[in-house]
Amino acid sequence: MIKDRVSDLIGRTPLLRLAVADGAGTVLLKMEQFNPTGTAKIRMARNMVDEAEAQGLLAPGGQLVEATSGNTGLGLALIAAERGYKFTAVVDNHSSVDKLRGMLAYGAELLNIAGDEEGLATAERYAGARRFAAEQGAFLTAQDSNQGNPNGYRPLALELYDDLGEDIDYLYGAVGTGGSLSGAGGLLRELVPDLKIIGVEPVGSVNFGGEQAPYHQTGTGTPEVSEICDVLDYDVIDEGIKVSDSEAFETCRYLARNFGILIGGSAGGVVYKALERARSAGPETTIVVLVCDGGERYLDTVFNDEWMADNGLFDAQVVDRLASMLRHPPVGGRGKSPDGPRLVGAHSQRERTEPLRSR
């Protein structure tokens, strides 16, 4: 297990089973926060650079440019540091401060095109990145239109198939550029033909229609003023649904405080919608949720009581619904539940040799 480069550690992330209420389907979290940089985006960041190198588009010591809200930038910053490239991230003020600090820690240069303006400036970021790359003669990775983005998630599909075989009914994931669901979902459906793929975006995003409105979830969704990304393959996605900021963030906080699971803001929204499906679909259903990142970079926002209150994001009704969809482990029970022994988030020795369910 000795590796020579940090990027060799990408992939083979674990699956964690949630303790759902009795009668609900199985919900498995694909914990992408265990990748280097703590995010799924490192998969496609590496692959975009790999493909550019293979095509002769990157010279040794060259420069990379990308418009990013944070996680893609972290991945590219790591790859650039590892391989000797310069990286410039074109950002706005919608990114979490910790993501920006992370890029700086890897030696990236930040170009903020939003000035003192608050909030999301997706179109301006992409336009600024194109302009800056042309001026500098740099390689624009262009995650919104680069097929290296969805291609980078194809190994994720193989990981799920290796672990679960055809025992997957639904694949849930957040949709920003759409690369993760388009890439992983497209290949996984070839292996599991009956698979249903569900894309989740914030209320106020327009990938799946509806009216544009401001939202606080980062790294996901598309505002009306921006073009929908070329890599989003609607033919792969069976259903596009929306989740509110309160549903997303209360889920993150509930999982952290009741189960010790710390996930990022948009991932909370995907988990919430998957739990709703699990309750309605019944116990013979298996749902896999792509958890794109961990919660460590949201401590000043999602996990900050004052920030939640200032933005009117607390919602007791959402908390009550979460309590009804998840089963609390008893205090000191070490994984036991009222109906007998059960490990939460791990397979027992017996379960390792048996499928999650029989068809």
mmCIF file of C-alpha atoms in Angstrom:
data_model
loop_
_atom_site.group_PDB
_atom_site.id
_atom_site.type_symbol
_atom_site.label_atom_id
_atom_site.label_comp_id
_atom_site.label_asym_id
_atom_site.label_seq_id
_atom_site.Cartn_x
_atom_site.Cartn_y
_atom_site.Cartn_z
ATOM 1 C CA MET A 1 0.000 0.000 0.000
ATOM 2 C CA ILE A 2 2.986 2.323 -0.315
ATOM 3 C CA LYS A 3 2.346 5.036 -2.928
ATOM 4 C CA ASP A 4 4.762 7.435 -4.592
ATOM 5 C CA ARG A 5 2.427 10.363 -5.277
ATOM 6 C CA VAL A 6 -0.479 11.860 -3.355
ATOM 7 C CA SER A 7 -2.704 11.525 -6.416
ATOM 8 C CA ASP A 8 -2.191 7.745 -6.271
ATOM 9 C CA LEU A 9 -4.339 7.813 -3.120
ATOM 10 C CA ILE A 10 -7.436 8.925 -5.041
ATOM 11 C CA GLY A 11 -10.377 6.524 -5.073
ATOM 12 C CA ARG A 12 -11.509 3.377 -3.268
ATOM 13 C CA THR A 13 -13.486 5.506 -0.834
ATOM 14 C CA PRO A 14 -15.662 3.662 1.698
ATOM 15 C CA LEU A 15 -19.412 3.119 1.808
ATOM 16 C CA LEU A 16 -21.228 4.003 5.031
ATOM 17 C CA ARG A 17 -24.711 2.651 5.773
ATOM 18 C CA LEU A 18 -27.126 5.033 7.463
ATOM 19 C CA ALA A 19 -29.343 3.864 10.311
ATOM 20 C CA VAL A 20 -32.661 4.407 8.570
ATOM 21 C CA ALA A 21 -36.048 3.957 10.226
ATOM 22 C CA ASP A 22 -37.647 0.527 10.171
ATOM 23 C CA GLY A 23 -39.278 -0.282 6.846
ATOM 24 C CA ALA A 24 -37.098 2.068 4.812
ATOM 25 C CA GLY A 25 -34.670 1.130 2.077
ATOM 26 C CA THR A 26 -30.918 0.861 2.548
ATOM 27 C CA VAL A 27 -29.054 4.166 2.167
ATOM 28 C CA LEU A 28 -25.306 3.929 1.524
ATOM 29 C CA LEU A 29 -23.086 7.000 1.540
ATOM 30 C CA LYS A 30 -20.115 6.936 -0.843
ATOM 31 C CA MET A 31 -17.754 8.925 1.363
ATOM 32 C CA GLU A 32 -15.728 10.916 -1.145
ATOM 33 C CA GLN A 33 -14.325 13.072 1.647
ATOM 34 C CA PHE A 34 -11.729 10.342 2.152
ATOM 35 C CA ASN A 35 -10.002 11.350 -1.083
ATOM 36 C CA PRO A 36 -6.992 13.691 -0.987
ATOM 37 C CA THR A 37 -8.301 17.286 -0.568
ATOM 38 C CA GLY A 38 -11.397 15.766 1.067
ATOM 39 C CA THR A 39 -13.583 15.916 -2.028
ATOM 40 C CA ALA A 40 -14.774 13.978 -5.068
ATOM 41 C CA LYS A 41 -13.598 16.757 -7.389
ATOM 42 C CA ILE A 42 -10.000 15.573 -7.110
ATOM 43 C CA ARG A 43 -11.019 12.657 -9.362
ATOM 44 C CA MET A 44 -11.878 14.852 -12.319
ATOM 45 C CA ALA A 45 -9.140 17.390 -11.586
ATOM 46 C CA ARG A 46 -6.513 14.680 -11.971
ATOM 47 C CA ASN A 47 -8.181 13.259 -15.063
ATOM 48 C CA MET A 48 -8.438 16.619 -16.848
ATOM 49 C CA VAL A 49 -4.708 17.104 -16.345
ATOM 50 C CA ASP A 50 -3.941 13.492 -17.320
ATOM 51 C CA GLU A 51 -5.859 13.880 -20.589
ATOM 52 C CA ALA A 52 -4.266 17.255 -21.335
ATOM 53 C CA GLU A 53 -0.806 15.781 -20.824
ATOM 54 C CA ALA A 54 -1.614 12.790 -23.043
ATOM 55 C CA GLN A 55 -2.827 15.149 -25.785
ATOM 56 C CA GLY A 56 0.276 17.335 -25.578
ATOM 57 C CA LEU A 57 -1.662 20.362 -24.355
ATOM 58 C CA LEU A 58 0.474 20.879 -21.267
ATOM 59 C CA ALA A 59 4.204 21.540 -21.350
ATOM 60 C CA PRO A 60 6.429 20.922 -18.309
ATOM 61 C CA GLY A 61 6.214 23.899 -15.987
ATOM 62 C CA GLY A 62 3.042 25.147 -17.707
ATOM 63 C CA GLN A 63 0.108 26.992 -16.209
ATOM 64 C CA LEU A 64 -3.442 25.814 -15.440
ATOM 65 C CA VAL A 65 -6.460 28.099 -15.108
ATOM 66 C CA GLU A 66 -9.948 27.205 -13.871
ATOM 67 C CA ALA A 67 -13.098 28.984 -12.702
ATOM 68 C CA THR A 68 -14.063 27.305 -9.440
ATOM 69 C CA SER A 69 -16.193 27.691 -6.344
ATOM 70 C CA GLY A 70 -13.663 25.730 -4.343
ATOM 71 C CA ASN A 71 -13.442 21.934 -4.567
ATOM 72 C CA THR A 72 -12.283 21.710 -8.196
ATOM 73 C CA GLY A 73 -9.721 24.374 -7.389
ATOM 74 C CA LEU A 74 -8.434 22.369 -4.446
ATOM 75 C CA GLY A 75 -7.971 19.335 -6.673
ATOM 76 C CA LEU A 76 -6.195 21.240 -9.427
ATOM 77 C CA ALA A 77 -4.018 23.032 -6.868
ATOM 78 C CA LEU A 78 -2.860 19.686 -5.478
ATOM 79 C CA ILE A 79 -2.171 18.207 -8.923
ATOM 80 C CA ALA A 80 -0.342 21.364 -10.003
ATOM 81 C CA ALA A 81 1.851 21.261 -6.896
ATOM 82 C CA GLU A 82 2.574 17.561 -7.386
ATOM 83 C CA ARG A 83 3.526 17.921 -11.075
ATOM 84 C CA GLY A 84 5.233 21.292 -11.142
ATOM 85 C CA TYR A 85 2.552 23.438 -12.799
ATOM 86 C CA LYS A 86 1.414 26.921 -11.864
ATOM 87 C CA PHE A 87 -2.303 27.136 -11.087
ATOM 88 C CA THR A 88 -4.584 30.173 -11.070
ATOM 89 C CA ALA A 89 -8.091 29.778 -9.648
ATOM 90 C CA VAL A 90 -10.679 32.331 -10.739
ATOM 91 C CA VAL A 91 -13.101 32.644 -7.827
ATOM 92 C CA ASP A 92 -15.937 34.765 -6.423
ATOM 93 C CA ASN A 93 -17.153 35.454 -2.888
ATOM 94 C CA HIS A 94 -19.491 32.450 -2.771
ATOM 95 C CA SER A 95 -16.660 30.081 -1.844
ATOM 96 C CA SER A 96 -15.989 29.143 1.763
ATOM 97 C CA VAL A 97 -12.936 30.854 3.177
ATOM 98 C CA ASP A 98 -11.405 27.502 4.112
ATOM 99 C CA LYS A 99 -11.510 26.324 0.482
ATOM 100 C CA LEU A 100 -9.723 29.477 -0.626
ATOM 101 C CA ARG A 101 -7.123 29.034 2.108
ATOM 102 C CA GLY A 102 -6.675 25.422 1.056
ATOM 103 C CA MET A 103 -5.869 26.446 -2.526
ATOM 104 C CA LEU A 104 -3.367 28.999 -1.253
ATOM 105 C CA ALA A 105 -1.755 26.329 0.927
ATOM 106 C CA TYR A 106 -1.011 24.277 -2.209
ATOM 107 C CA GLY A 107 0.605 27.335 -3.819
ATOM 108 C CA ALA A 108 -2.274 28.399 -6.070
ATOM 109 C CA GLU A 109 -2.877 31.968 -7.171
ATOM 110 C CA LEU A 110 -6.396 33.334 -6.574
ATOM 111 C CA LEU A 111 -8.014 35.803 -8.970
ATOM 112 C CA ASN A 112 -11.258 37.104 -7.451
ATOM 113 C CA ILE A 113 -13.402 38.667 -10.166
ATOM 114 C CA ALA A 114 -16.276 39.643 -7.837
ATOM 115 C CA GLY A 115 -14.519 42.456 -5.986
ATOM 116 C CA ASP A 116 -16.599 43.481 -2.979
ATOM 117 C CA GLU A 117 -19.766 41.897 -4.360
ATOM 118 C CA GLU A 118 -21.236 39.140 -2.221
ATOM 119 C CA GLY A 119 -22.634 35.872 -3.486
ATOM 120 C CA LEU A 120 -22.473 33.800 -6.628
ATOM 121 C CA ALA A 121 -20.922 35.081 -9.866
ATOM 122 C CA THR A 122 -20.686 31.908 -11.944
ATOM 123 C CA ALA A 123 -20.898 33.513 -15.396
ATOM 124 C CA GLU A 124 -18.323 36.138 -14.461
ATOM 125 C CA ARG A 125 -15.964 33.448 -13.156
ATOM 126 C CA TYR A 126 -16.107 31.438 -16.377
ATOM 127 C CA ALA A 127 -15.698 34.523 -18.562
ATOM 128 C CA GLY A 128 -12.825 35.749 -16.410
ATOM 129 C CA ALA A 129 -11.076 32.381 -16.579
ATOM 130 C CA ARG A 130 -11.323 32.280 -20.382
ATOM 131 C CA ARG A 131 -9.997 35.805 -20.672
ATOM 132 C CA PHE A 132 -7.127 35.261 -18.222
ATOM 133 C CA ALA A 133 -6.056 31.968 -19.815
ATOM 134 C CA ALA A 134 -5.934 33.626 -23.242
ATOM 135 C CA GLU A 135 -3.897 36.530 -21.908
ATOM 136 C CA GLN A 136 -1.408 34.241 -20.143
ATOM 137 C CA GLY A 137 -1.204 31.548 -22.808
ATOM 138 C CA ALA A 138 -2.264 29.087 -20.111
ATOM 139 C CA PHE A 139 -4.241 25.873 -20.384
ATOM 140 C CA LEU A 140 -7.873 26.375 -19.391
ATOM 141 C CA THR A 141 -9.148 23.133 -17.876
ATOM 142 C CA ALA A 142 -12.752 24.345 -18.413
ATOM 143 C CA GLN A 143 -14.555 21.891 -16.146
ATOM 144 C CA ASP A 144 -17.926 23.007 -17.562
ATOM 145 C CA SER A 145 -17.137 21.741 -21.083
ATOM 146 C CA ASN A 146 -14.164 19.383 -20.714
ATOM 147 C CA GLN A 147 -15.132 15.712 -21.182
ATOM 148 C CA GLY A 148 -12.213 14.889 -18.936
ATOM 149 C CA ASN A 149 -14.534 15.984 -16.120
ATOM 150 C CA PRO A 150 -17.148 13.176 -16.422
ATOM 151 C CA ASN A 151 -14.465 10.739 -17.613
ATOM 152 C CA GLY A 152 -12.726 11.245 -14.280
ATOM 153 C CA TYR A 153 -15.681 9.730 -12.437
ATOM 154 C CA ARG A 154 -15.866 6.492 -14.419
ATOM 155 C CA PRO A 155 -13.571 4.698 -11.921
ATOM 156 C CA LEU A 156 -16.094 5.621 -9.217
ATOM 157 C CA ALA A 157 -18.725 3.582 -11.064
ATOM 158 C CA LEU A 158 -16.387 0.586 -11.144
ATOM 159 C CA GLU A 159 -15.763 0.918 -7.410
ATOM 160 C CA LEU A 160 -19.492 0.815 -6.700
ATOM 161 C CA TYR A 161 -19.971 -2.176 -8.977
ATOM 162 C CA ASP A 162 -17.054 -4.006 -7.348
ATOM 163 C CA ASP A 163 -18.574 -3.431 -3.897
ATOM 164 C CA LEU A 164 -22.266 -3.929 -4.649
ATOM 165 C CA GLY A 165 -22.631 -5.681 -7.977
ATOM 166 C CA GLU A 166 -26.123 -5.127 -9.364
ATOM 167 C CA ASP A 167 -27.540 -4.499 -5.899
ATOM 168 C CA ILE A 168 -28.088 -0.765 -6.551
ATOM 169 C CA ASP A 169 -31.512 0.653 -7.356
ATOM 170 C CA TYR A 170 -30.829 4.389 -7.180
ATOM 171 C CA LEU A 171 -27.778 6.623 -7.503
ATOM 172 C CA TYR A 172 -28.205 10.103 -6.014
ATOM 173 C CA GLY A 173 -25.810 13.021 -6.495
ATOM 174 C CA ALA A 174 -25.602 16.812 -6.493
ATOM 175 C CA VAL A 175 -25.594 18.528 -9.889
ATOM 176 C CA GLY A 176 -23.368 21.516 -10.567
ATOM 177 C CA THR A 177 -21.422 20.899 -13.750
ATOM 178 C CA GLY A 178 -23.080 17.475 -13.795
ATOM 179 C CA GLY A 179 -19.778 15.699 -14.299
ATOM 180 C CA SER A 180 -20.018 13.220 -11.432
ATOM 181 C CA LEU A 181 -23.486 11.870 -12.233
ATOM 182 C CA SER A 182 -22.940 11.990 -15.999
ATOM 183 C CA GLY A 183 -19.640 10.121 -15.785
ATOM 184 C CA ALA A 184 -20.220 7.672 -12.945
ATOM 185 C CA GLY A 185 -23.911 7.226 -13.693
ATOM 186 C CA GLY A 186 -23.425 6.678 -17.406
ATOM 187 C CA LEU A 187 -20.997 3.798 -16.902
ATOM 188 C CA LEU A 188 -22.805 2.333 -13.902
ATOM 189 C CA ARG A 189 -26.052 2.075 -15.852
ATOM 190 C CA GLU A 190 -24.251 0.036 -18.502
ATOM 191 C CA LEU A 191 -23.380 -2.399 -15.706
ATOM 192 C CA VAL A 192 -26.725 -2.124 -13.866
ATOM 193 C CA PRO A 193 -29.362 -1.520 -16.571
ATOM 194 C CA ASP A 194 -32.280 -0.988 -14.154
ATOM 195 C CA LEU A 195 -30.440 1.718 -12.194
ATOM 196 C CA LYS A 196 -32.288 5.016 -11.661
ATOM 197 C CA ILE A 197 -30.114 8.131 -11.479
ATOM 198 C CA ILE A 198 -31.385 11.135 -9.540
ATOM 199 C CA GLY A 199 -29.819 14.596 -9.737
ATOM 200 C CA VAL A 200 -30.293 17.042 -6.859
ATOM 201 C CA GLU A 201 -29.847 20.810 -7.097
ATOM 202 C CA PRO A 202 -30.675 23.732 -4.788
ATOM 203 C CA VAL A 203 -34.008 25.492 -4.932
ATOM 204 C CA GLY A 204 -33.170 28.535 -7.067
ATOM 205 C CA SER A 205 -30.889 26.651 -9.480
ATOM 206 C CA VAL A 206 -32.129 26.132 -13.043
ATOM 207 C CA ASN A 207 -30.494 22.933 -14.294
ATOM 208 C CA PHE A 208 -33.876 21.218 -14.019
ATOM 209 C CA GLY A 209 -36.056 24.240 -14.708
ATOM 210 C CA GLY A 210 -37.903 26.465 -12.272
ATOM 211 C CA GLU A 211 -37.351 30.063 -11.266
ATOM 212 C CA GLN A 212 -33.913 31.391 -10.404
ATOM 213 C CA ALA A 213 -33.364 32.539 -6.814
ATOM 214 C CA PRO A 214 -30.385 33.034 -4.476
ATOM 215 C CA TYR A 215 -29.160 29.995 -2.558
ATOM 216 C CA HIS A 216 -26.423 29.287 -0.014
ATOM 217 C CA GLN A 217 -25.331 25.787 -1.092
ATOM 218 C CA THR A 218 -21.907 25.962 -2.755
ATOM 219 C CA GLY A 219 -20.303 23.847 -5.463
ATOM 220 C CA THR A 220 -23.689 22.820 -6.852
ATOM 221 C CA GLY A 221 -26.465 24.207 -9.006
ATOM 222 C CA THR A 222 -26.533 26.744 -11.826
ATOM 223 C CA PRO A 223 -28.018 30.256 -11.539
ATOM 224 C CA GLU A 224 -30.171 31.564 -14.386
ATOM 225 C CA VAL A 225 -27.520 34.053 -15.513
ATOM 226 C CA SER A 226 -25.094 31.226 -16.293
ATOM 227 C CA GLU A 227 -25.052 28.731 -19.124
ATOM 228 C CA ILE A 228 -25.841 25.145 -18.218
ATOM 229 C CA CYS A 229 -22.623 23.167 -18.448
ATOM 230 C CA ASP A 230 -21.913 21.159 -21.588
ATOM 231 C CA VAL A 231 -20.866 18.091 -19.581
ATOM 232 C CA LEU A 232 -24.311 17.728 -17.980
ATOM 233 C CA ASP A 233 -25.848 14.762 -19.811
ATOM 234 C CA TYR A 234 -29.610 14.860 -19.342
ATOM 235 C CA ASP A 235 -29.936 11.482 -21.058
ATOM 236 C CA VAL A 236 -28.163 9.875 -18.100
ATOM 237 C CA ILE A 237 -30.292 11.504 -15.385
ATOM 238 C CA ASP A 238 -33.748 10.000 -14.875
ATOM 239 C CA GLU A 239 -35.051 12.656 -12.527
ATOM 240 C CA GLY A 240 -33.947 16.107 -11.410
ATOM 241 C CA ILE A 241 -35.184 17.330 -8.031
ATOM 242 C CA LYS A 242 -34.614 20.362 -5.834
ATOM 243 C CA VAL A 243 -33.690 20.716 -2.173
ATOM 244 C CA SER A 244 -33.882 23.789 0.032
ATOM 245 C CA ASP A 245 -30.934 25.221 1.913
ATOM 246 C CA SER A 246 -32.664 24.440 5.215
ATOM 247 C CA GLU A 247 -33.203 20.799 4.241
ATOM 248 C CA ALA A 248 -29.569 20.483 3.167
ATOM 249 C CA PHE A 249 -27.979 22.191 6.147
ATOM 250 C CA GLU A 250 -30.241 20.785 8.864
ATOM 251 C CA THR A 251 -29.377 17.320 7.505
ATOM 252 C CA CYS A 252 -25.659 18.055 7.843
ATOM 253 C CA ARG A 253 -26.115 19.262 11.395
ATOM 254 C CA TYR A 254 -28.389 16.359 12.360
ATOM 255 C CA LEU A 255 -25.976 13.732 11.052
ATOM 256 C CA ALA A 256 -23.037 15.379 12.808
ATOM 257 C CA ARG A 257 -24.719 15.703 16.199
ATOM 258 C CA ASN A 258 -26.526 12.374 16.249
ATOM 259 C CA PHE A 259 -24.210 10.039 14.316
ATOM 260 C CA GLY A 260 -20.807 11.753 14.179
ATOM 261 C CA ILE A 261 -21.017 12.036 10.378
ATOM 262 C CA LEU A 262 -19.618 15.363 9.139
ATOM 263 C CA ILE A 263 -20.497 16.102 5.511
ATOM 264 C CA GLY A 264 -20.620 19.191 3.311
ATOM 265 C CA GLY A 265 -23.623 21.404 2.658
ATOM 266 C CA SER A 266 -24.717 20.206 -0.771
ATOM 267 C CA ALA A 267 -24.161 16.582 0.275
ATOM 268 C CA GLY A 268 -26.634 17.154 3.090
ATOM 269 C CA GLY A 269 -29.283 18.044 0.542
ATOM 270 C CA VAL A 270 -28.656 14.878 -1.454
ATOM 271 C CA VAL A 271 -28.834 12.727 1.679
ATOM 272 C CA TYR A 272 -32.126 14.353 2.681
ATOM 273 C CA LYS A 273 -33.732 13.569 -0.663
ATOM 274 C CA ALA A 274 -32.350 10.018 -0.603
ATOM 275 C CA LEU A 275 -33.872 9.463 2.842
ATOM 276 C CA GLU A 276 -37.250 10.599 1.533
ATOM 277 C CA ARG A 277 -36.976 8.084 -1.300
ATOM 278 C CA ALA A 278 -35.869 5.308 1.050
ATOM 279 C CA ARG A 279 -38.949 5.808 3.194
ATOM 280 C CA SER A 280 -41.335 5.638 0.249
ATOM 281 C CA ALA A 281 -39.523 2.942 -1.774
ATOM 282 C CA GLY A 282 -39.481 0.295 0.943
ATOM 283 C CA PRO A 283 -36.942 -2.076 2.512
ATOM 284 C CA GLU A 284 -35.995 -3.955 -0.658
ATOM 285 C CA THR A 285 -34.438 -0.819 -2.159
ATOM 286 C CA THR A 286 -30.755 0.152 -2.117
ATOM 287 C CA ILE A 287 -29.816 3.802 -2.635
ATOM 288 C CA VAL A 288 -26.250 5.035 -3.065
ATOM 289 C CA VAL A 289 -25.556 8.704 -2.313
ATOM 290 C CA LEU A 290 -22.454 10.420 -3.660
ATOM 291 C CA VAL A 291 -21.194 12.497 -0.728
ATOM 292 C CA CYS A 292 -19.024 15.003 -2.545
ATOM 293 C CA ASP A 293 -17.124 16.418 0.431
ATOM 294 C CA GLY A 294 -16.824 16.592 4.206
ATOM 295 C CA GLY A 295 -18.065 19.252 6.570
ATOM 296 C CA GLU A 296 -14.743 20.564 7.828
ATOM 297 C CA ARG A 297 -14.795 23.465 5.359
ATOM 298 C CA TYR A 298 -18.268 24.582 6.436
ATOM 299 C CA LEU A 299 -17.610 25.183 10.131
ATOM 300 C CA ASP A 300 -18.080 28.941 9.718
ATOM 301 C CA THR A 301 -21.353 28.537 7.821
ATOM 302 C CA VAL A 302 -23.456 25.368 7.949
ATOM 303 C CA PHE A 303 -22.227 24.380 11.420
ATOM 304 C CA ASN A 304 -22.236 27.917 12.802
ATOM 305 C CA ASP A 305 -25.406 28.700 14.771
ATOM 306 C CA GLU A 306 -25.083 32.456 14.311
ATOM 307 C CA TRP A 307 -24.674 32.181 10.529
ATOM 308 C CA MET A 308 -27.645 29.818 10.278
ATOM 309 C CA ALA A 309 -29.798 32.193 12.320
ATOM 310 C CA ASP A 310 -28.687 35.301 10.436
ATOM 311 C CA ASN A 311 -29.724 33.650 7.162
ATOM 312 C CA GLY A 312 -33.006 32.263 8.483
ATOM 313 C CA LEU A 313 -32.016 28.660 7.779
ATOM 314 C CA PHE A 314 -33.125 26.862 10.930
ATOM 315 C CA ASP A 315 -36.234 24.747 10.352
ATOM 316 C CA ALA A 316 -37.649 22.617 13.167
ATOM 317 C CA GLN A 317 -39.991 20.801 10.791
ATOM 318 C CA VAL A 318 -37.025 19.515 8.788
ATOM 319 C CA VAL A 319 -35.403 18.270 11.993
ATOM 320 C CA ASP A 320 -38.606 16.449 12.937
ATOM 321 C CA ARG A 321 -38.734 14.788 9.513
ATOM 322 C CA LEU A 322 -35.103 13.703 9.850
ATOM 323 C CA ALA A 323 -35.869 12.186 13.253
ATOM 324 C CA SER A 324 -38.670 10.177 11.653
ATOM 325 C CA MET A 325 -36.471 8.956 8.780
ATOM 326 C CA LEU A 326 -33.441 7.933 10.848
ATOM 327 C CA ARG A 327 -33.187 5.473 13.719
ATOM 328 C CA HIS A 328 -31.276 6.661 16.755
ATOM 329 C CA PRO A 329 -28.672 4.240 18.167
ATOM 330 C CA PRO A 330 -29.210 3.813 21.944
ATOM 331 C CA VAL A 331 -26.739 5.493 24.282
ATOM 332 C CA GLY A 332 -23.810 3.181 24.956
ATOM 333 C CA GLY A 333 -25.251 0.568 22.618
ATOM 334 C CA ARG A 334 -22.171 0.380 20.385
ATOM 335 C CA GLY A 335 -24.188 -0.244 17.247
ATOM 336 C CA LYS A 336 -27.007 -2.251 18.847
ATOM 337 C CA SER A 337 -30.585 -1.388 18.033
ATOM 338 C CA PRO A 338 -33.879 -2.284 19.714
ATOM 339 C CA ASP A 339 -34.480 -5.112 17.237
ATOM 340 C CA GLY A 340 -31.160 -6.824 17.838
ATOM 341 C CA PRO A 341 -27.447 -6.457 16.977
ATOM 342 C CA ARG A 342 -26.631 -4.252 14.037
ATOM 343 C CA LEU A 343 -23.524 -2.375 13.005
ATOM 344 C CA VAL A 344 -24.135 1.129 11.731
ATOM 345 C CA GLY A 345 -21.698 2.230 9.048
ATOM 346 C CA ALA A 346 -19.847 -1.070 8.775
ATOM 347 C CA HIS A 347 -20.515 -4.652 7.712
ATOM 348 C CA SER A 348 -20.331 -7.450 10.227
ATOM 349 C CA GLN A 349 -18.125 -10.422 9.462
ATOM 350 C CA ARG A 350 -21.222 -12.381 8.372
ATOM 351 C CA GLU A 351 -22.424 -9.512 6.162
ATOM 352 C CA ARG A 352 -19.126 -9.294 4.334
ATOM 353 C CA THR A 353 -19.832 -12.627 2.690
ATOM 354 C CA GLU A 354 -23.497 -11.965 1.896
ATOM 355 C CA PRO A 355 -25.231 -9.481 -0.409
ATOM 356 C CA LEU A 356 -27.091 -6.536 1.097
ATOM 357 C CA ARG A 357 -30.306 -8.270 0.182
ATOM 358 C CA SER A 358 -31.514 -11.146 -1.926
ATOM 359 C CA ARG A 359 -33.541 -10.394 -5.039
#
